[in-house]
Each structure stands twice: as C-alpha cells, then as structure tokens.
Coordinates of C-alpha atoms in Angstrom, one line a residue:
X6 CA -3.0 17.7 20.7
X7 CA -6.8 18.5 21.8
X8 CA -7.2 20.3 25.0
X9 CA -3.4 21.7 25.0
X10 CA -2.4 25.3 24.4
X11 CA 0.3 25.6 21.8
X12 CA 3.7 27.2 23.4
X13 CA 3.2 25.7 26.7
X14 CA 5.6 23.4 28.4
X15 CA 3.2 20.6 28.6
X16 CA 3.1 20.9 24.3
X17 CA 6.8 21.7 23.9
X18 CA 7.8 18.8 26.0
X19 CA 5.6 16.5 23.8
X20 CA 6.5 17.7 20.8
X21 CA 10.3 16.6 21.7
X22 CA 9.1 13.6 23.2
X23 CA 7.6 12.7 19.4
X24 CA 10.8 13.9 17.6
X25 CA 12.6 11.6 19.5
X26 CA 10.3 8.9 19.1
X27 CA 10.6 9.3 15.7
X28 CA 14.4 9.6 15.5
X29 CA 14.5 6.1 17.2
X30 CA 12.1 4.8 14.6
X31 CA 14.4 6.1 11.8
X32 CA 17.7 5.2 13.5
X33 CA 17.1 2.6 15.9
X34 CA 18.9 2.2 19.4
X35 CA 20.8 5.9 20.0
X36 CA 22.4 7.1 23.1
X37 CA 21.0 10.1 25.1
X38 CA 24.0 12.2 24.1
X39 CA 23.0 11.5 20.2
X40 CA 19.4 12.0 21.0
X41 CA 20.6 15.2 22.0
X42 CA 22.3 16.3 18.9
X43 CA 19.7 15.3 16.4
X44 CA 17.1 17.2 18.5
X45 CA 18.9 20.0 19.3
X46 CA 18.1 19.2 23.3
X47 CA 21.0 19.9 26.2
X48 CA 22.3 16.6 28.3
X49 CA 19.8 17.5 31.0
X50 CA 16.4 17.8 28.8
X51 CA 17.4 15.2 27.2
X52 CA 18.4 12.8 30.1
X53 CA 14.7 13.8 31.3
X54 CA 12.9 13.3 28.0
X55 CA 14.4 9.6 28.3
X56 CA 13.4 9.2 32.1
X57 CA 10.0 10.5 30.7
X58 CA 9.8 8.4 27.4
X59 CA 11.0 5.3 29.7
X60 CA 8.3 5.5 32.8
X61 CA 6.2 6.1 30.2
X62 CA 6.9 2.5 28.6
X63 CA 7.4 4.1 25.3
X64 CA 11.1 3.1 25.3
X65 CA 13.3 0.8 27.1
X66 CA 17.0 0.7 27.9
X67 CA 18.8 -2.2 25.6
X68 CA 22.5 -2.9 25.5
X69 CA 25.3 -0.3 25.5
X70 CA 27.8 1.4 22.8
X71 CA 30.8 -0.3 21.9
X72 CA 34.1 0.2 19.9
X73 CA 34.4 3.7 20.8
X74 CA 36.9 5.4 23.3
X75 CA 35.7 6.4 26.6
X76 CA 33.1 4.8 28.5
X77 CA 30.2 2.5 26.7
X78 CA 27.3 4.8 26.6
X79 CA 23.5 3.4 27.5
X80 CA 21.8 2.7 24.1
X81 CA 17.6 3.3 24.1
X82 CA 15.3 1.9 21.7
X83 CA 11.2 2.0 21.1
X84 CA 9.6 -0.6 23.2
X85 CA 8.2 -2.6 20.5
X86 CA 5.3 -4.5 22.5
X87 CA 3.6 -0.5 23.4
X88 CA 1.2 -1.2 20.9
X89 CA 0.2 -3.4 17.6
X90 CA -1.3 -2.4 14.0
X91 CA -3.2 -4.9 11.5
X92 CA -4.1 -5.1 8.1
X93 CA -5.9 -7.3 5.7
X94 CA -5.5 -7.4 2.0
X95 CA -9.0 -9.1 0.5
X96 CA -8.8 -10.8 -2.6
X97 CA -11.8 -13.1 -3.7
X98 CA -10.1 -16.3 -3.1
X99 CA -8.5 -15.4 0.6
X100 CA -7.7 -12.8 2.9
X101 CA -4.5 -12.4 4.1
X102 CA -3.4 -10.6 7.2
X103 CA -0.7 -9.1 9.2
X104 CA 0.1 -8.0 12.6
X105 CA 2.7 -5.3 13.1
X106 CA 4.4 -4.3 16.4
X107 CA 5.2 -0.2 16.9
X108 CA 8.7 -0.7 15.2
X109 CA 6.9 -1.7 12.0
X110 CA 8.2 -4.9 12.6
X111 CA 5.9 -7.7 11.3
X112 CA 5.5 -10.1 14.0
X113 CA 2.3 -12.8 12.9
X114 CA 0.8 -13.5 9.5
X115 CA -2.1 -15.6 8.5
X116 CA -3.8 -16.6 4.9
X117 CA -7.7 -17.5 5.1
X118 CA -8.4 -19.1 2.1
X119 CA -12.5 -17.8 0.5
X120 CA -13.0 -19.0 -2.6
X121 CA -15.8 -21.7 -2.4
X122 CA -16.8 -20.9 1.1
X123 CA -20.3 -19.1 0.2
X124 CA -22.1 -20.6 3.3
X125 CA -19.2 -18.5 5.9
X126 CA -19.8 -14.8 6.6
X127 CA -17.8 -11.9 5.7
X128 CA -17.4 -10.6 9.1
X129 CA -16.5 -14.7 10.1
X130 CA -14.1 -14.9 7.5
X131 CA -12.3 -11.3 8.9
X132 CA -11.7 -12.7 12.5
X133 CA -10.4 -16.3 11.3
X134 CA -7.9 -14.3 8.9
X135 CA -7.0 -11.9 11.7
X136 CA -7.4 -14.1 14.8
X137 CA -4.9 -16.2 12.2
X138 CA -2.2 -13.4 12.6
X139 CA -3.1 -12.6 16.4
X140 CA -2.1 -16.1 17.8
X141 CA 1.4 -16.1 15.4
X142 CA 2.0 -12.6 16.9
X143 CA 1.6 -14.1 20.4
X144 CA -1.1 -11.6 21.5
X145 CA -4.8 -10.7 21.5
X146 CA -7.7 -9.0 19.4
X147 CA -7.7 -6.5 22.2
X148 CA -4.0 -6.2 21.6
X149 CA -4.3 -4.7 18.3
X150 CA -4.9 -0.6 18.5
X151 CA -5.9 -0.7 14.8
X152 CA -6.8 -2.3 11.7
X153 CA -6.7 -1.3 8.1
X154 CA -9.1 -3.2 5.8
X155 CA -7.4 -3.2 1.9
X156 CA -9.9 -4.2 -1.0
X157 CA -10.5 -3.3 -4.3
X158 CA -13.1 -1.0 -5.4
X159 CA -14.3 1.3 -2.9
X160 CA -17.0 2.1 0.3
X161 CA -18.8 4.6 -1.1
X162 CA -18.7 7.5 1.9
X163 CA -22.5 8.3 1.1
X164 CA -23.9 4.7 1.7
X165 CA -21.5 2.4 3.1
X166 CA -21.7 0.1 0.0
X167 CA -18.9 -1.5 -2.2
X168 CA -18.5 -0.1 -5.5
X169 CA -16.0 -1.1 -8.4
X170 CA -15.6 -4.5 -7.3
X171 CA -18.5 -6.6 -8.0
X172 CA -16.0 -9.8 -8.4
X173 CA -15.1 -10.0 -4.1
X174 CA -18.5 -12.4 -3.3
X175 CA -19.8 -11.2 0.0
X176 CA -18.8 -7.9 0.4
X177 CA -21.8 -5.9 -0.9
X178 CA -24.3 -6.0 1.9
X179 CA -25.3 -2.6 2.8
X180 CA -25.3 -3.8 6.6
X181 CA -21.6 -5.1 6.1
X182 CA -19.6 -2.3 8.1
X183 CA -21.7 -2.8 11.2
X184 CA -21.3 -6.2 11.2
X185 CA -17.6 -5.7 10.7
X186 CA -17.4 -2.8 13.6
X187 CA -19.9 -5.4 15.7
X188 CA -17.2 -8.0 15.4
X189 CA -14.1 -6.3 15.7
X190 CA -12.8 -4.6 19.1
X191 CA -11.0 -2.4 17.6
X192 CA -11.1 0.8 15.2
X193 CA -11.1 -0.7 11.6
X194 CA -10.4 1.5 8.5
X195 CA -11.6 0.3 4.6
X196 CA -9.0 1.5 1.7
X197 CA -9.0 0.4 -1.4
X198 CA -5.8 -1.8 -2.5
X199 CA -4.2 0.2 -5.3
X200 CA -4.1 3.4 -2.2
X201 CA -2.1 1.0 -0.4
X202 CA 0.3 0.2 -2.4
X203 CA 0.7 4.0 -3.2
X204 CA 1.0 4.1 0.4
X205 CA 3.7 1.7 0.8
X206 CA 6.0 3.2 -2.1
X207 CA 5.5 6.7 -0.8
X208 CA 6.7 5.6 2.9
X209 CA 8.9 2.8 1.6
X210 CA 9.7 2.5 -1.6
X211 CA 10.0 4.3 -5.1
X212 CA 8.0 7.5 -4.0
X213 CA 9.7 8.6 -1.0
X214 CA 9.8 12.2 -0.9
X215 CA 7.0 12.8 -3.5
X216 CA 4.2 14.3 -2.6
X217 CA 2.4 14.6 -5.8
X218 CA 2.5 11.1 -8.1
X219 CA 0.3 8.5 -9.9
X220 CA 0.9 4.8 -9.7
X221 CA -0.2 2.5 -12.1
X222 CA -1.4 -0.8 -11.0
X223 CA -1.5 -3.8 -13.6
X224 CA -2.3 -7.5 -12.5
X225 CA -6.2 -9.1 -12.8
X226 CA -7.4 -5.6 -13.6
X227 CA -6.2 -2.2 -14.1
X228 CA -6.0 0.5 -11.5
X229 CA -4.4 3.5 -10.5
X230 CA -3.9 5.6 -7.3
X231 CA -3.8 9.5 -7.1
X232 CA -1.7 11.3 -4.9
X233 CA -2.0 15.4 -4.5
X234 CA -0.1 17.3 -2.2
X235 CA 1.1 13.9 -0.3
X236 CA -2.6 12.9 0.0
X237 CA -4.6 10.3 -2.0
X238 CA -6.9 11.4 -3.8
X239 CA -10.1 9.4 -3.2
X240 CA -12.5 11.0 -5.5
X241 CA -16.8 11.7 -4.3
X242 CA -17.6 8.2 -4.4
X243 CA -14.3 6.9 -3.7
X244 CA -13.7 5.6 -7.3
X245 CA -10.6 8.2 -8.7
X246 CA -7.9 5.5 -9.6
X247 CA -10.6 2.8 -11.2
X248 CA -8.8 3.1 -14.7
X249 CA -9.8 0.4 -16.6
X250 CA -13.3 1.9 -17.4
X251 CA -11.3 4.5 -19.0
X252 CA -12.1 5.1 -22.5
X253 CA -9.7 5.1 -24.7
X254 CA -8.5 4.7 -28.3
X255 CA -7.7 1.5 -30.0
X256 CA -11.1 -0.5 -28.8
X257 CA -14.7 -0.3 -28.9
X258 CA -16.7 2.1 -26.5
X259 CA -17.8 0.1 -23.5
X260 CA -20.9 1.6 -22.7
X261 CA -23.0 0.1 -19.1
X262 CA -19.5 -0.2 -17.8
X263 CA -20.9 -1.4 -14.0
X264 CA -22.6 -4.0 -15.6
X265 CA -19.8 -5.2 -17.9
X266 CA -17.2 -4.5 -15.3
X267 CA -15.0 -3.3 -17.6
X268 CA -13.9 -0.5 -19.9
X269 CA -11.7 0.7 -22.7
X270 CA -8.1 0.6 -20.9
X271 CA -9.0 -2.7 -19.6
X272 CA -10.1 -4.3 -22.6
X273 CA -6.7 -2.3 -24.2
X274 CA -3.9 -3.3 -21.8
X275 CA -5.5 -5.8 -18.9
X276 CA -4.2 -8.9 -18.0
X277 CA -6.7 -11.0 -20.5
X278 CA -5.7 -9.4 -23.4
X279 CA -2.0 -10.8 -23.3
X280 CA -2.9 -14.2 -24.5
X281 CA -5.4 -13.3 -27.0
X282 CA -2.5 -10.6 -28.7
X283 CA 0.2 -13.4 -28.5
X284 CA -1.7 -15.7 -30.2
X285 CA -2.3 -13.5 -32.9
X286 CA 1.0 -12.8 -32.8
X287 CA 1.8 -16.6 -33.7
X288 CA 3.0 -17.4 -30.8
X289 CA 2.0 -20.9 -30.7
X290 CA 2.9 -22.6 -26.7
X291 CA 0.8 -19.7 -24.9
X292 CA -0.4 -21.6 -21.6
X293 CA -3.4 -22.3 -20.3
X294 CA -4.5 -20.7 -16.9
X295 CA -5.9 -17.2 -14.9
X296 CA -5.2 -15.2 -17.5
X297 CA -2.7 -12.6 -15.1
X298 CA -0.3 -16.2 -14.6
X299 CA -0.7 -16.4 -18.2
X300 CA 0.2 -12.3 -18.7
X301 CA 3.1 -12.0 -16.5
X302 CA 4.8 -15.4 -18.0
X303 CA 4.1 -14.0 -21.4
X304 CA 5.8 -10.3 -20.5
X305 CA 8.6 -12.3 -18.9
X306 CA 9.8 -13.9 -21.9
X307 CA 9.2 -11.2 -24.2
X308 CA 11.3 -8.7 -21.9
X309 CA 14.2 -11.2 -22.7
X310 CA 13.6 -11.1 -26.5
X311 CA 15.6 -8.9 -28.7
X312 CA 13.3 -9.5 -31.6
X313 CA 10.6 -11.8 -33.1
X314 CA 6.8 -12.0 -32.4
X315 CA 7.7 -12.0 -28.2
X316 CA 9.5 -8.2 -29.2
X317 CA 6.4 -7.4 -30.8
X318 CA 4.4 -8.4 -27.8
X319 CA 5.9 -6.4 -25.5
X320 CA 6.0 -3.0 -27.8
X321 CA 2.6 -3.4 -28.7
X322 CA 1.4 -4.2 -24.7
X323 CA 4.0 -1.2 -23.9
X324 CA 2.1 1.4 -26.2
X325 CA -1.4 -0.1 -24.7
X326 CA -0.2 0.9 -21.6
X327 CA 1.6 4.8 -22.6
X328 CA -2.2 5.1 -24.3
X329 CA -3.7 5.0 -20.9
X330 CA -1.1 6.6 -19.4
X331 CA -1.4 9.7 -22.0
X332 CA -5.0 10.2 -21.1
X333 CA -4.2 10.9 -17.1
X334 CA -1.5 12.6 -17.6
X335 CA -3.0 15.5 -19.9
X336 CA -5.0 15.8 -16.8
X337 CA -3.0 15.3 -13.7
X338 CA 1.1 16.7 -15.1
X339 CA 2.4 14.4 -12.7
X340 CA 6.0 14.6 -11.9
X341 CA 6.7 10.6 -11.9
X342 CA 4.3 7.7 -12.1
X343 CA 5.1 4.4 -10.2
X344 CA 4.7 1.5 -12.6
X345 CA 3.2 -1.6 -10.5
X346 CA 1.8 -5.0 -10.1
X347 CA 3.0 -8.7 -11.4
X348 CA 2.3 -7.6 -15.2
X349 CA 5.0 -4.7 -14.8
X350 CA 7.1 -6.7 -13.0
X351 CA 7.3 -9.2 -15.2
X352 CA 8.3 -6.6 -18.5
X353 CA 10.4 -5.5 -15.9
X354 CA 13.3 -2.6 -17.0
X355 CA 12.2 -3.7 -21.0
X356 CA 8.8 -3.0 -20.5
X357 CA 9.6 0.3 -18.3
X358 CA 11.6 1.6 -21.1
X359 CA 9.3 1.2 -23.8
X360 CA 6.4 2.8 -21.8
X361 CA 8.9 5.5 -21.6
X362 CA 9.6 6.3 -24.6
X363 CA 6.0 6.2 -26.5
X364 CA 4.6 8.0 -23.6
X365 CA 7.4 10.9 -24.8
X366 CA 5.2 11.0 -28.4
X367 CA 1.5 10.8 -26.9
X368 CA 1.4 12.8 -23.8
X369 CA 2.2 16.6 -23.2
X370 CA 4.4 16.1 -20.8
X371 CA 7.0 14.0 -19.9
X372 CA 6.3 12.0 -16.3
X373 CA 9.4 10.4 -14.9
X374 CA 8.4 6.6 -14.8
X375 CA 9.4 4.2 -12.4
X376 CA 9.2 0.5 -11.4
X377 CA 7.8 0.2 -7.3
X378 CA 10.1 -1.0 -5.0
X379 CA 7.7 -2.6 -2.6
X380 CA 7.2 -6.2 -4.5
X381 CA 6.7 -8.3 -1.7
X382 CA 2.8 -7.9 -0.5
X383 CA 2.8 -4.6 -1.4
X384 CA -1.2 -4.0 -0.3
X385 CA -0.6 -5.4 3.1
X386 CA 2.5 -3.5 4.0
X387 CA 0.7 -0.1 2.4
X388 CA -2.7 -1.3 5.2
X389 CA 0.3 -1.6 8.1
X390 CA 1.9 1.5 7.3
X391 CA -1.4 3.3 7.3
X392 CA -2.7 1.5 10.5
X393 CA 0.8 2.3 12.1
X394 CA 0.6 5.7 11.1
X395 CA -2.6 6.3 13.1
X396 CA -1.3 4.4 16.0
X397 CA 1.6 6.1 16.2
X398 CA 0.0 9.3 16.6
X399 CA -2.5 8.6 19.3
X400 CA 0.5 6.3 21.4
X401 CA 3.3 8.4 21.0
X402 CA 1.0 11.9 22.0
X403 CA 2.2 12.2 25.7
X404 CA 0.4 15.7 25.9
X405 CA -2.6 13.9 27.1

C-alpha cells in the first residue's frame, strides 16, 4: 500500500476491507453477521466495511438467507463485473484465450487457429484470439485490467528474445514485445506454459498448500516447473524447468542442444519415443499420427495391461521417466512432484505407481508423486489465475 503508513486507520481499514474480499471469494455470498465472525470485526465495523466495500462497487447485495430461524439475513457477494483478467495459452498451431471476471469465473473463450497462416503477424494473431474472448465475454479490450501471455520456452529478461522454443513460428523477433505492448491497451505479462500449469495446481489443484514442489510436464516435449518457497523459480535466462536437454543415462550425449532442440531426457522419455519402443516391443497396430496422439493412446492401453509387451511398455517408459526424475531430485529434495500433461494422464494411477516405485531405487530421496488435478486447459487456467492475482491486488487495495 504505497504512500500509506502502516498502523493507521486508513491501512487497518483496508486491510479488513481485503480480508473480506477474500473471504467472499473463498466462501461466496455471506451475511454481515458471518463476515463478522470470520474477521473477527464487531456488527458495527462490519456493517461499515460493507457500506464501504458496496459504494465502493466492490460488492453488491444479492438475495437473502433462508431455512434458518429468525429473520432472513441480507446475503453480499463480489460484484463480479469490477474488473476482468485474460490469458492466452500459444501453441504453434493456435492460440487460445480466456476472459475471466473478478470471481474467477470464466465468462468468454476463443480459439485462433496459426498453423499455415505465415503471411499474419504475431501481434495480429494476439488481438483476433483475444478480441475472440472479449466479444463472448460481452465487453471490451479496455475492459480487461490484465493479460497473461503463456508459451513455451522463455523471454529472456536480458534481451526480450524467445528462447527454448524455436518450434512457435513467429515469435522470435527481437522487436516482438513492443509490438505486443503497441497493440494491446492493457498490461500484458509473458510466462512460460509449464509455470502455469504449476500455477494452476498450486492455487487449484494437487499442490495446494505446497510451497516448495516440482511438476513434471510430459506431452510434445518434456518440461518441468520449479517452485521454492511458493515462488517459481525462473532461472537467469528464464530456462530452469527446460528438462528435456537434460543429460541423462540410457542415450547418446546430445551435444549443440539449441540447434537439435533436444537433449538426453527427451530423446529418453518424450513423446516420440513411444512408438519407436512399442514397435520394438512387437507391438504390431501402433497408429500413425503426431507422435504425443500416438504416445498417450499407447500409455492408455498399456496402463490397462496386466502383462505382455503393452506391460513392458509402460515399465520401461515409467523407469525413463524416474531416470529424469532422479537427476532433479539429487538436486532440488523436493517434498512432492506433480506428474502432468496428456502422456501422464494417459498411464494414469499405473503409470504413477511405477514412477513411484523405481524412483524409490535411483534417487536419494523419496519425493511424494502425484497426478495434477487441473486436466482441463491447465495453461490457460494457470495465465488467469496469475493475471487474477495481480488484479486482484491493485482492485481490491482501497488504501488508495
């Protein structure tokens, strides 16, 4: 709270104006006399805290209790129109985006599809996939207080270039970011899309309450978020998490690693080398297709198998992974590590267990792993939690 002087009125009255903010985020609609108890406050401050939060247009009167003896108290909830968050989650064939109201409530969507569209802009593709979700939201670009920017790779701090991700066409230009912040009314922040989903299981899903955890992210490529002390870890050049050029044992040493765009966990337990291993396993009806599609319909069936070549598929993919694994946790100790991404999904509880147990045999330690509970667009909803976050705090600051 800049320009305030903790212990003053002004500061104390804000800082139970955001507890109760807060508490009507977590709870939904309350009355003022359960306001009151969850704060702490008396009838009176909180009966003004309410007339404050209200003429402030922060919350609005909705409905009344009901079922319970005595009179039918007023209920309060946020007003969910006081401000909107976006996010985008880029993958090189289309941009999807998101518009969330205050509540965290998801209220407009759009998909822009890229691939084949060379001859359109980066910063022209952004507004169509964001204008998209604008219109279905019913509002404006000049609505939206935020907007979170997911992609793989990285922005290097130190030149404002793209690293790690020399597959998402268009999105190298050194003058990208101004041409982004030209186009866009609004303040726009770039994370990279394994943080996100960290992001989204530590606010949502299998991380909650966690403040120090890894999450492993397997689908096209391998990648891994870092969180110390309930903050990502980012790294100098923003590359901590980019796993797959990992070396490790069990291939050959991948040496100019930019240029290849790969590296020894990714040639040992990506996506691409599901096919090629159930092949050699004699499994003869392995489809044709992106080679992910392929993976995660391969894991699926061998998470089902009891024994036989599709067993042996998902052992041998499950000690590629615990061989990775092994190699970050010497390093990091982490208390649990969030398994994530189609390709885990797909081994599912099978595949979970197995990682388990040979990471019990190869690592110091013993991580407790997990599956993520965020399945459904987990990079968008980890870019809206982030943008709300933000929001949140600069809206719900009535010190100013």
């Amino acid at each position: 709270m800049a320009g305030t002087t903790p212990g003053t009125p002004r500061v104390l009255r804000a800082m139970n104006d955001r507890a109760a903010l807060d508490l009507l985020l977590e709870h939904g609609p309350l009355s003022r006399t359960r306001i009151g108890k969850l704060t702490g406050l008396s009838k009176p401050t909180a009966s003004q805290l309410l007339a404050r939060l209200e003429a402030a247009g922060l919350v609005v009167a909705t409905g009344t209790t009901e079922g319970r003896p005595g009179p039918n108290a007023q209920l309060y909830a946020i007003n969910a129109r006081t401000a909107f968050a976006a996010g985008l989650d880029v993958t090189p064939k289309r941009i999807r985006a998101a518009v969330a109201d205050i509540t965290g409530a998801t209220v407009g969507e759009h998909v822009t599809e890229t691939h084949g569209r060379r001859s359109a802009t980066v910063a022209r593709q952004v507004g169509e996939a964001l204008d998209g979700a604008v219109k279905a939201a019913g509002i404006t670009r000049a609505d939206v207080h935020r907007l979170v920017v997911g992609t793989p790779g990285a922005f290097d701090p130190s030149t404002g270039r793209l690293r790690y991700a020399s597959h998402l066409p268009g999105w190298h230009s050194p003058t990208l970011l101004e041409e982004l912040a030209a186009a866009l009314p609004m303040p726009v922040e770039y994370e990279n899309d394994v943080n996100l989903v960290a992001v989204a299981e530590q606010r949502l899903g299998a991380a909650r309450g966690h403040d120090d955890f890894v999450l492993l992210w397997n689908e096209e490529g391998l990648g891994a978020a870092l969180v110390i002390g309930g903050r990502l870890h980012r790294g100098f050049t923003g590359g901590a998490g980019e796993i797959g050029f990992l070396p490790v044992p069990g291939t050959p040493l991948v040496r100019q690693v930019a240029k290849a765009g790969s590296g020894g966990f990714q040639e040992l337990a990506g996506a691409q080398t599901v096919p090629r291993l159930a092949r050699e396993l004699g499994i003869a009806d392995v489809p044709q297709g992106p080679h992910h599609e392929v993976a995660a319909g391969l894991l699926a069936r061998a998470a089902e198998a009891e024994q036989g070549p599709y067993r042996t598929l998902l052992d041998t993919f499950a000690t590629a992974l615990a061989t990775g694994l092994a190699s970050m946790t010497a390093v990091l100790d982490p208390g649990l590590v969030v398994l994530s991404g189609p390709l885990i999904a797909a081994g599912g509880e099978p595949l979970r267990e197995r990682v388990q147990s040979e990471l019990a045999e190869l690592a110091p330690s013993r991580p407790r792993l997990v599956i993520g509970d965020v399945q459904e667009r987990p990079v968008l909803r980890g870019a809206l939690e982030t943008a709300l976050a933000a929001t949140r705090d600069e809206v719900f600051d009535t010190s100013r």
